[in-house]
Short mmCIF file of C-alpha atoms and ligand atoms in Angstrom, two decimals:
data_model
loop_
_atom_site.label_atom_id
_atom_site.label_comp_id
_atom_site.label_asym_id
_atom_site.label_seq_id
_atom_site.Cartn_x
_atom_site.Cartn_y
_atom_site.Cartn_z
CA MET A 8 0.00 0.00 0.00
CA SER A 9 1.37 3.41 -0.90
CA ARG A 10 2.18 5.61 2.07
CA VAL A 11 0.23 8.81 1.78
CA SER A 12 2.18 11.95 2.62
CA ARG A 13 1.26 15.44 3.71
CA ASP A 14 2.35 16.69 0.28
CA ASP A 15 -0.08 14.31 -1.44
CA ILE A 16 -2.95 15.76 0.56
CA ALA A 17 -1.76 19.34 0.06
CA ALA A 18 -1.63 18.68 -3.71
CA ALA A 19 -5.17 17.28 -3.68
CA LEU A 20 -6.46 20.24 -1.67
CA ALA A 21 -4.75 22.63 -4.07
CA ASN A 22 -7.39 21.53 -6.60
CA VAL A 23 -10.27 22.65 -4.40
CA ILE A 24 -11.35 26.18 -5.27
CA ASP A 25 -12.93 28.54 -2.77
CA GLU A 26 -15.56 30.26 -4.91
CA GLU A 27 -15.49 33.39 -2.86
CA SER A 28 -11.86 34.21 -3.60
CA GLY A 29 -11.53 32.20 -6.80
CA ASN A 30 -8.33 30.66 -5.45
CA ASP A 31 -7.57 27.23 -4.11
CA VAL A 32 -7.86 26.48 -0.42
CA MET A 33 -4.13 25.86 0.06
CA SER A 34 -2.81 29.07 -1.51
CA THR A 35 -5.42 31.19 0.31
CA GLY A 36 -4.28 29.76 3.63
CA LEU A 37 -7.76 28.45 4.44
CA VAL A 38 -6.32 25.04 5.32
CA GLN A 39 -4.62 25.02 8.69
CA GLY A 40 -3.00 22.38 10.85
CA LEU A 41 -2.84 19.72 8.13
CA VAL A 42 -1.67 16.47 9.63
CA VAL A 43 -1.33 13.00 8.13
CA ARG A 44 -0.73 9.91 10.24
CA GLU A 45 -0.80 6.39 8.87
CA GLY A 46 -3.35 7.29 6.25
CA HIS A 47 -5.52 9.33 8.63
CA VAL A 48 -5.83 12.99 7.72
CA GLY A 49 -6.87 15.96 9.85
CA PHE A 50 -7.06 19.69 9.15
CA SER A 51 -9.15 22.76 9.79
CA LEU A 52 -10.52 25.38 7.42
CA GLU A 53 -10.24 28.89 8.82
CA VAL A 54 -13.29 30.81 7.66
CA ASP A 55 -14.95 34.11 8.42
CA PRO A 56 -17.23 33.44 11.42
CA ALA A 57 -20.18 35.09 9.66
CA LYS A 58 -19.87 32.55 6.86
CA GLY A 59 -19.63 29.36 8.86
CA ALA A 60 -22.68 27.53 7.47
CA GLU A 61 -22.11 28.85 3.97
CA LYS A 62 -18.71 27.22 3.91
CA GLU A 63 -19.95 23.74 4.79
CA PRO A 64 -20.00 22.65 1.10
CA LEU A 65 -16.37 23.79 0.81
CA ARG A 66 -15.48 21.75 3.91
CA ALA A 67 -17.22 18.73 2.40
CA ALA A 68 -15.40 19.27 -0.92
CA CYS A 69 -12.03 19.39 0.87
CA GLU A 70 -12.90 16.26 2.81
CA ALA A 71 -13.88 14.48 -0.41
CA ALA A 72 -10.71 15.63 -2.22
CA ALA A 73 -8.51 14.33 0.59
CA LYS A 74 -10.45 11.06 0.80
CA ASN A 75 -9.84 10.48 -2.90
CA VAL A 76 -6.10 10.35 -2.44
CA PRO A 77 -5.04 6.70 -2.66
CA GLY A 78 -4.08 5.28 0.71
CA VAL A 79 -6.24 7.67 2.76
CA LEU A 80 -8.24 5.82 5.40
CA SER A 81 -10.11 8.69 7.05
CA VAL A 82 -10.39 12.47 6.90
CA THR A 83 -11.31 14.80 9.76
CA ALA A 84 -11.95 18.30 8.41
CA VAL A 85 -13.47 20.97 10.64
CA LEU A 86 -14.55 24.55 10.04
CA THR A 87 -13.04 27.01 12.45
CA ALA A 88 -13.62 30.72 12.45
CA HIS A 89 -11.17 33.53 12.97
CA ARG A 90 -12.49 36.92 13.84
CA ALA A 91 -10.27 39.68 12.54
CA ALA A 92 -8.64 41.76 15.28
CA GLY A 93 -10.77 44.71 16.33
CA GLN A 94 -13.87 43.23 14.77
CA SER A 95 -15.51 42.46 18.04
CA PRO A 96 -18.96 40.98 17.80
CA SER A 97 -20.46 43.77 19.84
CA PRO A 98 -23.98 45.09 19.44
CA ALA A 99 -24.46 47.49 16.55
CA ARG A 100 -23.46 51.00 17.46
CA GLY A 101 -26.02 53.74 17.37
CA HIS A 102 -28.41 51.92 19.66
CA SER A 103 -27.18 53.49 22.84
CA HIS A 104 -30.55 55.20 23.29
CA SER A 105 -32.15 51.80 23.73
CA HIS A 106 -32.61 50.35 27.17
CA GLN A 107 -29.53 48.15 26.97
CA ALA A 108 -27.38 48.02 30.03
CA GLN A 109 -24.13 49.81 29.38
CA ALA A 110 -20.95 48.01 30.24
CA HIS A 111 -18.44 49.70 32.46
CA PRO A 112 -15.25 47.80 33.15
CA GLY A 113 -14.73 47.06 36.78
CA GLU A 114 -18.39 46.68 37.60
CA ARG A 115 -20.10 43.40 37.99
CA ALA A 116 -23.66 42.28 38.29
CA PRO A 117 -25.42 43.85 41.24
CA GLN A 118 -26.04 40.81 43.41
CA GLY A 119 -29.35 39.26 42.56
CA ALA A 120 -29.76 41.38 39.43
CA MET A 121 -30.87 38.50 37.26
CA LYS A 122 -30.80 35.74 39.82
CA ILE A 123 -32.79 32.70 38.80
CA PRO A 124 -34.70 31.12 41.67
CA GLY A 125 -33.80 27.45 42.07
CA VAL A 126 -30.54 27.73 40.14
CA LYS A 127 -27.61 27.23 42.48
CA ALA A 128 -24.73 28.18 40.21
CA ILE A 129 -24.13 29.68 36.77
CA VAL A 130 -20.96 28.98 34.79
CA ALA A 131 -20.02 30.78 31.55
CA ILE A 132 -18.15 28.92 28.83
CA ALA A 133 -16.29 31.61 26.92
CA SER A 134 -13.67 32.00 24.22
CA GLY A 135 -11.60 34.89 22.98
CA LYS A 136 -12.57 34.12 19.39
CA GLY A 137 -15.00 32.06 17.37
CA GLY A 138 -14.41 28.61 16.01
CA VAL A 139 -12.32 27.18 18.84
CA GLY A 140 -15.02 24.65 19.72
CA LYS A 141 -16.58 26.61 22.58
CA SER A 142 -20.08 25.30 21.86
CA THR A 143 -18.83 21.75 21.47
CA VAL A 144 -17.11 22.04 24.84
CA ALA A 145 -20.14 23.72 26.48
CA VAL A 146 -22.53 21.00 25.30
CA ASN A 147 -20.27 18.10 26.24
CA LEU A 148 -19.34 19.59 29.62
CA ALA A 149 -23.01 20.16 30.43
CA LEU A 150 -23.73 16.53 29.56
CA ALA A 151 -20.67 15.31 31.47
CA LEU A 152 -21.75 17.24 34.57
CA ALA A 153 -25.15 15.54 34.27
CA LYS A 154 -23.43 12.15 34.02
CA LEU A 155 -21.67 13.00 37.25
CA GLY A 156 -25.05 13.37 38.92
CA ARG A 157 -25.71 17.10 38.79
CA ARG A 158 -28.95 18.72 37.64
CA VAL A 159 -27.86 20.73 34.64
CA GLY A 160 -29.26 23.44 32.40
CA LEU A 161 -27.62 24.68 29.21
CA LEU A 162 -28.29 28.19 27.96
CA ASP A 163 -27.10 29.04 24.47
CA ALA A 164 -26.46 32.78 24.46
CA ASP A 165 -24.30 32.73 21.35
CA ILE A 166 -26.36 35.19 19.39
CA TYR A 167 -23.93 35.16 16.49
CA GLY A 168 -24.17 31.47 15.82
CA PRO A 169 -26.42 29.53 18.17
CA SER A 170 -25.35 25.93 17.72
CA ILE A 171 -26.97 24.17 20.67
CA PRO A 172 -30.13 23.25 18.69
CA ARG A 173 -28.00 21.49 16.05
CA MET A 174 -25.59 19.93 18.52
CA MET A 175 -28.38 18.64 20.75
CA GLY A 176 -30.61 17.69 17.81
CA LEU A 177 -33.42 20.00 18.97
CA THR A 178 -35.62 22.25 16.86
CA GLY A 179 -38.83 24.25 17.05
CA LYS A 180 -40.13 26.95 19.34
CA PRO A 181 -40.17 26.26 23.08
CA GLU A 182 -43.57 25.53 24.59
CA SER A 183 -45.25 27.40 27.39
CA LYS A 184 -47.79 26.15 29.92
CA ASP A 185 -49.15 29.52 30.93
CA GLY A 186 -48.29 31.72 27.97
CA LYS A 187 -45.73 33.57 30.10
CA LYS A 188 -42.90 31.24 31.03
CA LEU A 189 -41.07 29.19 28.42
CA LEU A 190 -40.38 25.54 29.05
CA PRO A 191 -36.79 24.48 28.40
CA LYS A 192 -36.33 21.70 25.89
CA VAL A 193 -35.06 18.57 27.60
CA LYS A 194 -32.74 16.03 26.01
CA TYR A 195 -30.11 13.58 27.26
CA GLY A 196 -31.15 14.53 30.80
CA ILE A 197 -30.39 18.26 30.60
CA LYS A 198 -32.63 21.30 30.16
CA THR A 199 -31.78 23.60 27.29
CA MET A 200 -32.75 27.02 26.04
CA SER A 201 -31.27 28.65 22.98
CA ILE A 202 -31.56 31.92 21.21
CA GLY A 203 -31.76 29.64 18.18
CA TYR A 204 -35.24 28.50 19.32
CA LEU A 205 -36.37 32.11 19.60
CA VAL A 206 -34.72 34.02 16.78
CA ASN A 207 -35.29 33.03 13.20
CA GLU A 208 -32.08 31.80 11.58
CA ASP A 209 -32.60 34.27 8.76
CA THR A 210 -32.55 37.26 11.11
CA PRO A 211 -29.76 39.49 9.82
CA MET A 212 -26.74 39.72 12.10
CA ILE A 213 -27.14 43.46 12.53
CA TRP A 214 -30.41 42.94 14.41
CA ARG A 215 -28.97 40.39 16.74
CA GLY A 216 -26.73 42.72 18.72
CA PRO A 217 -29.54 44.97 19.91
CA MET A 218 -31.58 41.86 20.64
CA VAL A 219 -29.01 40.37 22.93
CA GLN A 220 -30.04 41.96 26.20
CA SER A 221 -33.77 41.40 25.88
CA ALA A 222 -33.21 37.87 24.61
CA LEU A 223 -30.79 37.08 27.42
CA THR A 224 -33.18 38.45 30.03
CA GLN A 225 -35.93 36.38 28.49
CA MET A 226 -33.85 33.24 28.39
CA MET A 227 -32.81 33.59 31.99
CA SER A 228 -35.83 34.93 33.80
CA ASP A 229 -38.73 33.87 31.60
CA VAL A 230 -37.77 30.20 31.47
CA GLU A 231 -38.98 27.59 33.90
CA TRP A 232 -35.57 26.19 34.76
CA GLY A 233 -36.80 24.52 37.94
CA GLU A 234 -34.18 23.24 40.40
CA LEU A 235 -30.70 23.19 38.88
CA ASP A 236 -27.30 22.56 40.43
CA VAL A 237 -25.65 24.39 37.60
CA LEU A 238 -26.64 26.38 34.54
CA ILE A 239 -23.98 26.36 31.82
CA ILE A 240 -24.02 29.41 29.53
CA ASP A 241 -22.53 29.13 26.04
CA MET A 242 -21.35 32.72 25.67
CA PRO A 243 -20.99 34.58 22.38
CA PRO A 244 -17.35 34.36 21.27
CA GLY A 245 -15.03 37.29 21.81
CA THR A 246 -14.48 39.98 24.38
CA GLY A 247 -16.50 42.89 23.03
CA ASP A 248 -19.21 44.97 24.70
CA ALA A 249 -21.88 42.29 24.33
CA GLN A 250 -19.77 39.78 26.24
CA LEU A 251 -18.72 42.28 28.88
CA THR A 252 -22.31 43.38 29.43
CA MET A 253 -23.38 39.78 29.71
CA ALA A 254 -20.64 38.99 32.19
CA GLN A 255 -21.86 41.90 34.28
CA ARG A 256 -25.58 41.31 34.02
CA VAL A 257 -25.49 37.64 34.92
CA PRO A 258 -24.48 36.61 38.44
CA LEU A 259 -21.83 34.15 37.30
CA THR A 260 -20.36 31.74 39.83
CA GLY A 261 -17.39 31.24 37.54
CA ALA A 262 -16.14 31.06 33.99
CA VAL A 263 -14.26 28.59 31.83
CA VAL A 264 -12.18 29.86 28.90
CA VAL A 265 -11.80 27.59 25.87
CA SER A 266 -8.82 27.94 23.56
CA THR A 267 -7.07 26.03 20.82
CA PRO A 268 -3.29 25.65 21.08
CA GLN A 269 -2.37 28.17 18.38
CA GLU A 270 -0.54 31.27 19.55
CA ILE A 271 -3.20 33.59 18.10
CA ALA A 272 -5.99 31.74 19.89
CA LEU A 273 -4.05 31.84 23.15
CA ILE A 274 -3.65 35.60 22.87
CA ASP A 275 -7.41 35.91 22.45
CA ALA A 276 -8.00 33.54 25.36
CA ARG A 277 -5.89 35.80 27.54
CA LYS A 278 -8.23 38.66 26.63
CA GLY A 279 -11.14 36.48 27.69
CA PHE A 280 -9.45 35.82 31.01
CA ALA A 281 -8.83 39.56 31.46
CA MET A 282 -12.49 40.33 30.81
CA PHE A 283 -13.60 38.10 33.66
CA GLU A 284 -10.90 39.45 35.94
CA LYS A 285 -12.11 42.96 35.23
CA THR A 286 -15.61 41.99 36.27
CA HIS A 287 -14.32 40.03 39.32
CA ILE A 288 -15.67 36.72 38.13
CA PRO A 289 -13.51 33.75 39.13
CA VAL A 290 -12.06 31.89 36.16
CA PHE A 291 -12.27 28.18 37.07
CA GLY A 292 -9.69 27.47 34.40
CA ILE A 293 -8.70 27.04 30.80
CA VAL A 294 -9.66 24.15 28.50
CA GLU A 295 -7.48 23.40 25.50
CA ASN A 296 -9.60 22.11 22.63
CA MET A 297 -8.20 20.41 19.51
CA ALA A 298 -5.03 20.00 21.57
CA TYR A 299 -3.81 17.03 19.57
CA PHE A 300 -4.89 14.87 16.68
CA VAL A 301 -5.62 11.24 17.42
CA SER A 302 -5.04 8.81 14.62
CA PRO A 303 -8.28 6.79 14.41
CA GLY A 304 -6.08 3.82 13.49
CA SER A 305 -3.38 3.44 16.12
CA GLY A 306 -4.68 6.07 18.51
CA GLU A 307 -1.31 7.79 18.22
CA LYS A 308 -1.33 11.41 19.38
CA SER A 309 0.14 14.25 17.30
CA TYR A 310 0.40 17.70 18.78
CA ILE A 311 -0.25 19.65 15.58
CA PHE A 312 0.17 23.09 17.03
CA GLY A 313 2.81 22.34 19.64
CA GLN A 314 2.27 21.00 23.11
CA GLY A 315 1.47 22.64 26.41
CA GLY A 316 0.72 26.22 25.25
CA ALA A 317 -2.55 26.57 27.14
CA ARG A 318 -1.14 24.88 30.24
CA ARG A 319 1.75 27.34 30.32
CA MET A 320 -0.61 30.25 29.82
CA ALA A 321 -2.83 29.04 32.68
CA GLU A 322 0.24 28.83 34.91
CA LYS A 323 1.27 32.33 33.97
CA LEU A 324 -2.22 33.68 34.64
CA GLY A 325 -2.45 31.80 37.91
CA CYS A 326 -5.55 29.79 37.03
CA ASP A 327 -6.18 26.06 36.65
CA PHE A 328 -5.47 24.18 33.48
CA LEU A 329 -8.63 22.06 33.30
CA GLY A 330 -7.55 19.68 30.57
CA GLU A 331 -7.03 19.01 26.89
CA ILE A 332 -9.49 17.66 24.35
CA PRO A 333 -8.34 15.91 21.18
CA LEU A 334 -9.23 16.87 17.64
CA HIS A 335 -11.22 13.78 16.81
CA MET A 336 -13.54 12.93 13.99
CA SER A 337 -16.19 11.44 16.25
CA ILE A 338 -16.36 14.63 18.35
CA ARG A 339 -17.17 16.61 15.22
CA GLU A 340 -19.50 14.08 13.65
CA LYS A 341 -21.44 13.49 16.83
CA SER A 342 -21.81 17.12 17.78
CA ASP A 343 -22.77 18.06 14.23
CA SER A 344 -25.40 15.32 14.09
CA GLY A 345 -27.08 16.12 17.38
CA GLU A 346 -25.64 13.16 19.30
CA PRO A 347 -22.92 14.70 21.46
CA ILE A 348 -20.28 12.25 22.52
CA ALA A 349 -20.56 12.84 26.27
CA ALA A 350 -24.20 11.71 26.06
CA THR A 351 -24.05 8.97 23.47
CA ALA A 352 -20.62 7.42 24.11
CA PRO A 353 -19.58 8.60 27.58
CA GLU A 354 -17.22 5.65 28.07
CA SER A 355 -15.24 6.37 24.88
CA ASP A 356 -11.67 7.67 24.90
CA GLU A 357 -12.83 10.91 23.27
CA ALA A 358 -15.50 11.54 25.91
CA ARG A 359 -13.21 10.84 28.86
CA PRO A 360 -11.49 14.26 28.82
CA PHE A 361 -14.91 15.93 29.03
CA ILE A 362 -15.81 13.84 32.07
CA GLU A 363 -12.48 14.65 33.74
CA ILE A 364 -12.81 18.37 33.05
CA ALA A 365 -16.42 18.31 34.32
CA ARG A 366 -15.18 16.69 37.53
CA ARG A 367 -12.68 19.52 38.01
CA ILE A 368 -15.36 22.11 37.34
CA GLY A 369 -17.54 20.29 39.90
CA GLU A 370 -14.78 20.71 42.49
CA HIS A 371 -14.60 24.43 41.75
CA LEU A 372 -18.37 24.67 42.09
CA ASP A 373 -18.38 22.85 45.41
CA ARG A 374 -15.68 25.15 46.72
CA ALA A 375 -17.43 28.28 45.44
CA LEU A 376 -20.81 27.29 46.85
CA GLY A 377 -19.61 25.46 49.93
CA GLY A 378 -17.72 28.53 51.06
CA GLY A 379 -20.99 30.45 51.22
CA ALA A 380 -20.38 33.79 49.58
CA ARG A 381 -17.93 34.12 46.74
CA LYS A 382 -14.50 33.59 48.15
CA ALA A 383 -12.03 36.40 48.54
CA PRO A 384 -8.83 36.14 46.53
CA ALA A 385 -6.24 33.96 48.19
CA ILE A 386 -3.91 36.73 49.25
CA ALA A 387 -2.65 36.71 52.79
CA ILE A 388 -2.25 40.21 54.16
CA GLU A 389 -0.15 40.37 57.25
CA ASP A 390 -0.51 43.15 59.71
P1 ADP B 15 -17.33 27.71 18.47
O1 ADP B 15 -18.51 27.53 19.37
O2 ADP B 15 -16.08 28.07 19.21
O3 ADP B 15 -17.59 28.63 17.30
P2 ADP B 15 -17.90 25.00 17.59
O4 ADP B 15 -18.10 24.31 18.88
O5 ADP B 15 -19.12 25.38 16.80
O6 ADP B 15 -16.99 26.29 17.80
O7 ADP B 15 -16.90 24.11 16.71
C1 ADP B 15 -16.52 24.45 15.38
C2 ADP B 15 -16.42 23.16 14.54
O8 ADP B 15 -15.34 22.37 15.02
C3 ADP B 15 -17.67 22.27 14.63
O9 ADP B 15 -17.92 21.66 13.40
C4 ADP B 15 -17.29 21.21 15.68
O10 ADP B 15 -17.97 19.99 15.48
C5 ADP B 15 -15.80 21.07 15.41
N1 ADP B 15 -15.05 20.69 16.63
C6 ADP B 15 -14.99 21.37 17.79
N2 ADP B 15 -14.18 20.74 18.67
C7 ADP B 15 -13.73 19.61 18.05
C8 ADP B 15 -12.86 18.53 18.41
N3 ADP B 15 -12.28 18.50 19.61
N4 ADP B 15 -12.64 17.54 17.50
C9 ADP B 15 -13.21 17.59 16.27
N5 ADP B 15 -14.03 18.56 15.86
C10 ADP B 15 -14.29 19.58 16.73
#
């Protein structure tokens, strides 16, 4: 059998044309992190976050082109989204006369501002940029926490690309018993609410920013969450005004920052960390997603983007490194087909990191809640 090389795959991908630019996906730099191990191929396509869904046919074309190379056994191609620097996904300007809460760094939610009765803790899953797998991590961590025996809710507040409906395989408008409160949609033992159930997918992006506050308020206070140990919030990606406002309006018990190992993603993750620091919200830790590629054949690990970047950053920032999650075909396939791995194959090697990270988050939660009020920073001041 011929041994397939990275060059063979690169040559095949050089025949795939991105219609938007008219150039091939290799020369435009769309293909990132190309790795080939024993006939198993993995890579990501870096696309504009606003064009995620539109680019799915291109992803499929790249996957097909790579699969056609003789000797290729499997192909894992994922769409990831870079947001250009300075292009923060904040609400459209010019709406400051609306009743949106204005964000002021250094402030945090007035205690009880949007407290949800019956919900013991709220944890934000955040990322400095789009496309790092924040939603995948949020969904699987919510499911893993449920597996560990907690009563879990999952709130999809990613107004720019709500993906919880697709990842959980849920569609349609939420029901209401009394015409006032919405009932969360329940699947795999967790309660979910998504802006995707409420806002039509065709709603232009520009309208979504101004909608964020009213939609968030609605999703938090007008939903019958019932008794929950923890509500996981899938935050919009980035560190713009919308995220800052959200971090301030919601009484968060803690936050988890998701990053990929690339330098640029880590820089953005640091901004995410800084945003929570500014609003005095404890960061439980950093999760490194797509940390390494696992060959579906031998299970061999390849650290495509270098090893240990997120761990070192966590050390530098003085927060926990919660764990690393592999780039694995089944994680993508299962989350894209509404059967997330932590629910449907919790014993698998790919699901195990989610369970371990959920356990660590559980420890943080127990400490945060067990200590009564939010704990003071661990600085000993001697007199
Ligand atoms: P974000 O919420 O940060 O924009 P998503 O969670 O939507 O990112 O993930 C982007 C794409 O990458 C999705 O197609 C998802 O299935 C895929 N993906 C995310 N994490 C992994 C992983 N660890 N292994 C394989 N595919 C992944």
